[in-house]
Structures are given as structure tokens and as C-alpha cells.
Short mmCIF file of C-alpha atoms in Angstrom, two decimals:
data_model
loop_
_atom_site.label_atom_id
_atom_site.label_comp_id
_atom_site.label_asym_id
_atom_site.label_seq_id
_atom_site.Cartn_x
_atom_site.Cartn_y
_atom_site.Cartn_z
CA MET A 1048 -11.35 58.28 -22.94
CA SER A 1049 -9.72 55.96 -25.59
CA PRO A 1050 -11.84 52.31 -25.89
CA VAL A 1051 -10.25 49.46 -24.24
CA MET A 1052 -8.19 47.54 -27.36
CA LYS A 1053 -9.87 43.71 -26.81
CA THR A 1054 -6.87 41.28 -27.61
CA GLU A 1055 -7.82 38.40 -29.31
CA GLN A 1056 -5.41 34.95 -28.52
CA SER A 1057 -3.84 33.43 -31.88
CA PRO A 1058 -5.24 29.88 -32.92
CA SER A 1059 -1.88 28.39 -31.27
CA ARG A 1060 -2.40 29.90 -28.00
CA ARG A 1061 -6.10 29.15 -28.14
CA ARG A 1062 -5.22 25.47 -29.05
CA GLN A 1063 -2.44 25.62 -25.98
CA LEU A 1064 -4.99 26.70 -23.48
CA ASN A 1065 -7.76 24.17 -24.43
CA HIS A 1066 -5.31 21.57 -24.22
CA GLU A 1067 -4.02 22.80 -20.39
CA ARG A 1068 -7.85 23.10 -19.76
CA MET A 1069 -8.32 19.46 -20.53
CA LEU A 1070 -5.34 17.82 -18.82
CA LEU A 1071 -5.96 19.67 -15.78
CA GLU A 1072 -9.53 18.41 -16.71
CA ILE A 1073 -8.05 14.74 -17.08
CA LEU A 1074 -6.34 15.15 -13.75
CA GLN A 1075 -9.14 16.09 -11.40
CA THR A 1076 -11.46 13.08 -12.99
CA ALA A 1077 -8.58 10.69 -12.31
CA ARG A 1078 -8.11 12.03 -8.74
CA GLY A 1079 -12.10 11.54 -8.31
CA ILE A 1080 -11.37 7.73 -9.36
CA MET A 1081 -8.57 7.17 -7.28
CA ARG A 1082 -10.70 8.73 -4.63
CA GLU A 1083 -13.41 5.98 -5.16
CA LYS A 1084 -11.85 3.15 -5.90
CA GLY A 1085 -8.13 3.73 -4.21
CA VAL A 1086 -5.08 4.68 -6.18
CA ALA A 1087 -3.77 1.83 -7.88
CA ALA A 1088 -7.49 1.17 -9.38
CA LEU A 1089 -6.94 3.94 -11.68
CA SER A 1090 -7.60 2.96 -15.48
CA MET A 1091 -6.78 4.53 -19.19
CA GLN A 1092 -10.58 2.76 -19.64
CA GLU A 1093 -12.74 4.02 -16.78
CA LEU A 1094 -11.06 7.60 -16.40
CA ALA A 1095 -12.08 7.62 -20.47
CA ARG A 1096 -15.38 6.76 -19.59
CA ARG A 1097 -15.79 9.66 -16.89
CA MET A 1098 -14.39 12.21 -19.16
CA GLY A 1099 -16.88 11.21 -22.32
CA MET A 1100 -14.37 10.18 -24.85
CA ARG A 1101 -12.78 6.99 -26.22
CA ALA A 1102 -9.62 5.89 -24.48
CA PRO A 1103 -7.38 6.41 -27.44
CA SER A 1104 -8.26 10.09 -27.44
CA LEU A 1105 -6.55 10.37 -23.93
CA TYR A 1106 -3.36 9.35 -25.84
CA ASN A 1107 -3.54 12.60 -27.10
CA TYR A 1108 -2.80 13.88 -23.72
CA PHE A 1109 -0.99 11.43 -21.90
CA SER A 1110 1.39 8.56 -23.20
CA GLY A 1111 -0.43 6.61 -20.64
CA LEU A 1112 -1.53 5.19 -17.42
CA MET A 1113 1.78 5.71 -15.82
CA ASP A 1114 2.30 9.44 -17.58
CA VAL A 1115 -0.77 10.05 -16.01
CA TYR A 1116 0.49 9.07 -12.14
CA ASP A 1117 3.53 11.12 -13.07
CA ALA A 1118 1.67 14.10 -13.75
CA LEU A 1119 -0.06 13.39 -10.47
CA PHE A 1120 2.54 13.06 -8.66
CA ARG A 1121 3.86 16.15 -10.17
CA LEU A 1122 0.80 17.90 -8.94
CA GLY A 1123 0.93 15.88 -5.73
CA PHE A 1124 4.16 17.73 -4.56
CA GLN A 1125 3.39 21.43 -5.60
CA LEU A 1126 0.50 21.21 -3.69
CA TRP A 1127 2.86 19.71 -0.24
CA ASP A 1128 4.50 22.40 -0.80
CA GLU A 1129 2.68 25.57 -1.23
CA HIS A 1130 0.90 24.15 1.79
CA SER A 1131 3.37 23.72 4.14
CA ALA A 1132 5.11 26.87 3.44
CA ALA A 1133 1.72 28.35 3.57
CA TYR A 1134 0.87 26.46 7.09
CA THR A 1135 4.86 26.94 8.68
CA GLN A 1136 5.52 30.73 7.84
CA SER A 1137 3.36 31.67 11.42
CA ALA A 1138 6.36 29.75 13.71
CA LYS A 1139 7.77 31.48 16.23
CA THR A 1140 9.87 28.90 17.72
CA TRP A 1141 11.66 25.46 17.16
CA GLN A 1142 8.96 24.00 18.72
CA ASP A 1143 6.50 25.56 16.58
CA GLU A 1144 8.50 24.65 13.56
CA ILE A 1145 8.00 20.86 14.32
CA ARG A 1146 4.48 21.00 15.40
CA LEU A 1147 3.06 23.04 12.42
CA ILE A 1148 5.25 20.98 10.06
CA MET A 1149 4.03 17.57 11.50
CA GLU A 1150 0.47 19.78 11.49
CA ALA A 1151 1.03 20.40 8.17
CA TYR A 1152 1.39 16.73 6.71
CA MET A 1153 -1.67 15.10 8.50
CA THR A 1154 -3.79 18.10 7.34
CA PHE A 1155 -2.41 17.46 3.25
CA ALA A 1156 -2.82 14.24 3.90
CA ILE A 1157 -6.59 14.49 5.27
CA GLN A 1158 -7.16 16.66 2.61
CA ASN A 1159 -5.47 14.77 -0.30
CA PRO A 1160 -6.02 11.10 0.41
CA ASP A 1161 -5.46 9.79 -2.99
CA LEU A 1162 -2.04 12.03 -3.60
CA TYR A 1163 -0.52 11.29 -0.29
CA GLN A 1164 -0.69 8.17 -1.26
CA LEU A 1165 0.86 8.47 -4.01
CA CYS A 1166 3.62 10.75 -3.32
CA PHE A 1167 4.23 9.33 -0.34
CA GLU A 1168 3.76 5.35 0.07
CA ARG A 1169 3.53 4.77 -3.57
CA PRO A 1170 0.52 1.78 -3.58
CA VAL A 1171 0.91 1.48 -7.82
CA PRO A 1172 2.40 -1.21 -8.90
CA GLY A 1173 5.21 -0.77 -10.92
CA PHE A 1174 5.15 3.04 -10.94
CA ALA A 1175 8.39 4.70 -10.82
CA PRO A 1176 8.61 8.92 -10.94
CA SER A 1177 10.37 10.05 -14.05
CA GLU A 1178 13.83 11.83 -13.10
CA GLU A 1179 11.82 15.15 -13.21
CA SER A 1180 9.14 14.06 -11.28
CA MET A 1181 11.87 13.00 -8.31
CA GLN A 1182 13.57 16.40 -9.24
CA HIS A 1183 10.18 17.44 -7.22
CA SER A 1184 10.50 15.41 -4.52
CA LEU A 1185 14.13 15.75 -3.94
CA ARG A 1186 13.30 20.17 -3.45
CA SER A 1187 10.60 19.35 -1.06
CA LEU A 1188 12.78 17.23 1.50
CA GLN A 1189 15.66 19.53 0.78
CA ALA A 1190 13.11 22.16 2.23
CA GLY A 1191 12.75 20.06 5.14
CA TYR A 1192 16.27 19.74 5.26
CA ALA A 1193 16.60 23.65 5.46
CA ARG A 1194 14.19 23.65 7.93
CA ALA A 1195 16.15 21.31 10.18
CA ALA A 1196 19.34 23.74 9.45
CA LYS A 1197 17.67 26.42 10.85
CA ILE A 1198 16.48 25.36 14.42
CA PHE A 1199 19.48 22.92 14.40
CA PRO A 1200 22.01 25.74 16.39
CA HIS A 1201 18.39 26.22 19.07
CA LEU A 1202 18.82 22.32 19.78
CA ASN A 1203 20.84 20.38 22.37
CA SER A 1204 21.46 17.49 20.51
CA ASP A 1205 24.32 15.69 19.20
CA LEU A 1206 22.36 14.45 15.84
CA PRO A 1207 23.44 16.20 12.89
CA ALA A 1208 20.53 18.69 11.60
CA GLU A 1209 19.43 16.34 8.36
CA LYS A 1210 18.64 13.07 10.84
CA ILE A 1211 17.07 15.65 13.25
CA ALA A 1212 14.90 16.23 10.09
CA ASP A 1213 14.58 12.66 9.25
CA LEU A 1214 13.59 12.00 12.95
CA VAL A 1215 10.72 14.64 12.47
CA ILE A 1216 9.16 12.79 8.82
CA ALA A 1217 9.50 9.47 10.79
CA PHE A 1218 7.23 10.53 13.91
CA MET A 1219 5.04 12.93 11.20
CA HIS A 1220 4.93 10.20 8.82
CA GLY A 1221 4.21 7.48 11.31
CA LEU A 1222 1.08 9.49 13.18
CA THR A 1223 -0.46 10.61 9.44
CA ALA A 1224 0.02 6.60 8.09
CA LEU A 1225 -2.12 5.27 11.28
CA HIS A 1226 -4.62 8.30 11.85
CA MET A 1227 -5.84 8.09 7.93
CA ALA A 1228 -5.55 3.89 8.30
CA ASN A 1229 -7.36 3.54 11.47
CA GLU A 1230 -9.55 7.53 11.81
CA PRO A 1231 -9.04 9.19 8.24
CA GLN A 1232 -12.63 11.00 8.68
CA LEU A 1233 -11.54 12.41 11.89
CA PRO A 1234 -9.92 15.69 11.60
CA LEU A 1235 -6.37 17.15 12.98
CA GLY A 1236 -6.62 16.68 16.56
CA GLN A 1237 -8.90 13.88 16.87
CA GLY A 1238 -8.54 10.40 17.34
CA ARG A 1239 -5.93 7.98 18.66
CA PHE A 1240 -3.25 9.25 16.41
CA GLY A 1241 -4.19 12.54 15.13
CA GLY A 1242 -4.12 13.79 18.14
CA LEU A 1243 -0.55 12.54 19.44
CA ILE A 1244 1.08 15.48 17.60
CA PRO A 1245 1.18 18.11 20.78
CA THR A 1246 2.73 14.91 22.88
CA THR A 1247 5.03 14.17 20.59
CA VAL A 1248 6.49 18.00 20.65
CA ASP A 1249 6.44 18.08 23.60
CA LEU A 1250 8.58 14.98 24.25
CA LEU A 1251 11.57 16.31 21.71
CA ARG A 1252 11.26 19.49 23.44
CA ARG A 1253 12.07 17.76 26.61
CA ALA A 1254 14.83 15.84 24.79
CA TRP A 1255 16.26 18.97 22.99
CA ALA A 1256 15.66 22.64 24.65
CA LYS A 1257 18.57 24.14 25.45
CA GLU A 1258 18.80 27.80 27.51
CA ASP A 1259 18.93 29.93 24.34
CA SER A 1260 16.01 27.97 22.64
CA TYR A 1261 13.89 30.54 20.16
#
């Protein structure tokens, strides 16, 4: 049996991996600060202190505070896309599609309140996502429109598919925002607003159902 050969990483590859690990650590530390103090309370000084480095050293990784927020914005949509795709894959009917995407949105907010606020509520004065980051956001929106187009033929509605998607977005964001503002400690299905998703889906079923619904 021939011996297993170990592949040595080049110095440039090791530097790249170390850089990527540090980026991830900085973002995770930033998320911790935002959860504790609020999304808009993040600062380079506090981030450096938590990281055990001098503030100027952070500029080896990010050009400034807004660059940190921009990276977190992209991370938020990456995690949201993964979460929503996994959460809705078991849908069998159009009612399932709507219920599961609404549940996915609320559970994402409960599990990731910092990224939820940054991505969907924009609480940071002066922060505007970069063009690259906005493309992440738009791709997520297009996925929602594609989901609406899929269920559209099975609905008894005069609304265009995109308007149906926008209406569902309004319902799911409204319920989630109210839940997070009033009872964020409660899980999905509990509380004044956290338990209203089934009622909302039933209202839409009564309004949109037709005989050949899947």
C-alpha cells in the first residue's frame, strides 16, 4: 500500500485561508455586538476591542464600518436564501407554499434578529448596500416572484403573480415585525402575532381557492 501523500499548502494559500478565517471571526463578533447593543450601535472601536486588536488593524480587512455592514447584509441574504429554500421544500399545495415561506421568514428573524433587522428593516442611518449586495437582495426577491408564478395558475385571483408575491411579503413581514417588536422571545406559533400565520393562510385560501387547486 502506497503511503498517503500530504499536500503542502503554499504560503499564499495559507495567507488567504487565514484572511478568510479572520473575516468570518470579525463578522461573527460584529453580530454579537449588534445582538447585545442594537444593529445601529456597531462601531469599529468596539469591534476592535472585542477582537483584541487596535482599530486601525481592522482596516486590513474592511474599508470602514459601512463595509462591515455591507458584508453582513450579503451574509444575511445568503443565510436567508438557504433557510427559505430548505424550509419550503416540503410544500405540496399552494397553501403549503405560502404558510411555509411565512414561517421561514418568522423563524429566520427569531434565530437571526441582527441580520433580519439589517436586511429587512434598514435600521442603520446612512447605510446603503453596495450594488453587489443589492444584487443578492434582488435575486432573493426574484425567487419569491418565481414561487408566486408557480402557484399562480392554481389561484382564483385577478391579481398578477408579482402582486400576489408582494401581498404575501406584506403579510409575512407585518406579522414578523410585530412579533419581533412585542414578543421576540416566543417561538413560532406563540404569542399575539406569532400564532397568526395559520389564520392568514386560511383567509387567503378562502379568497383564492378554486376547484383545481393543487
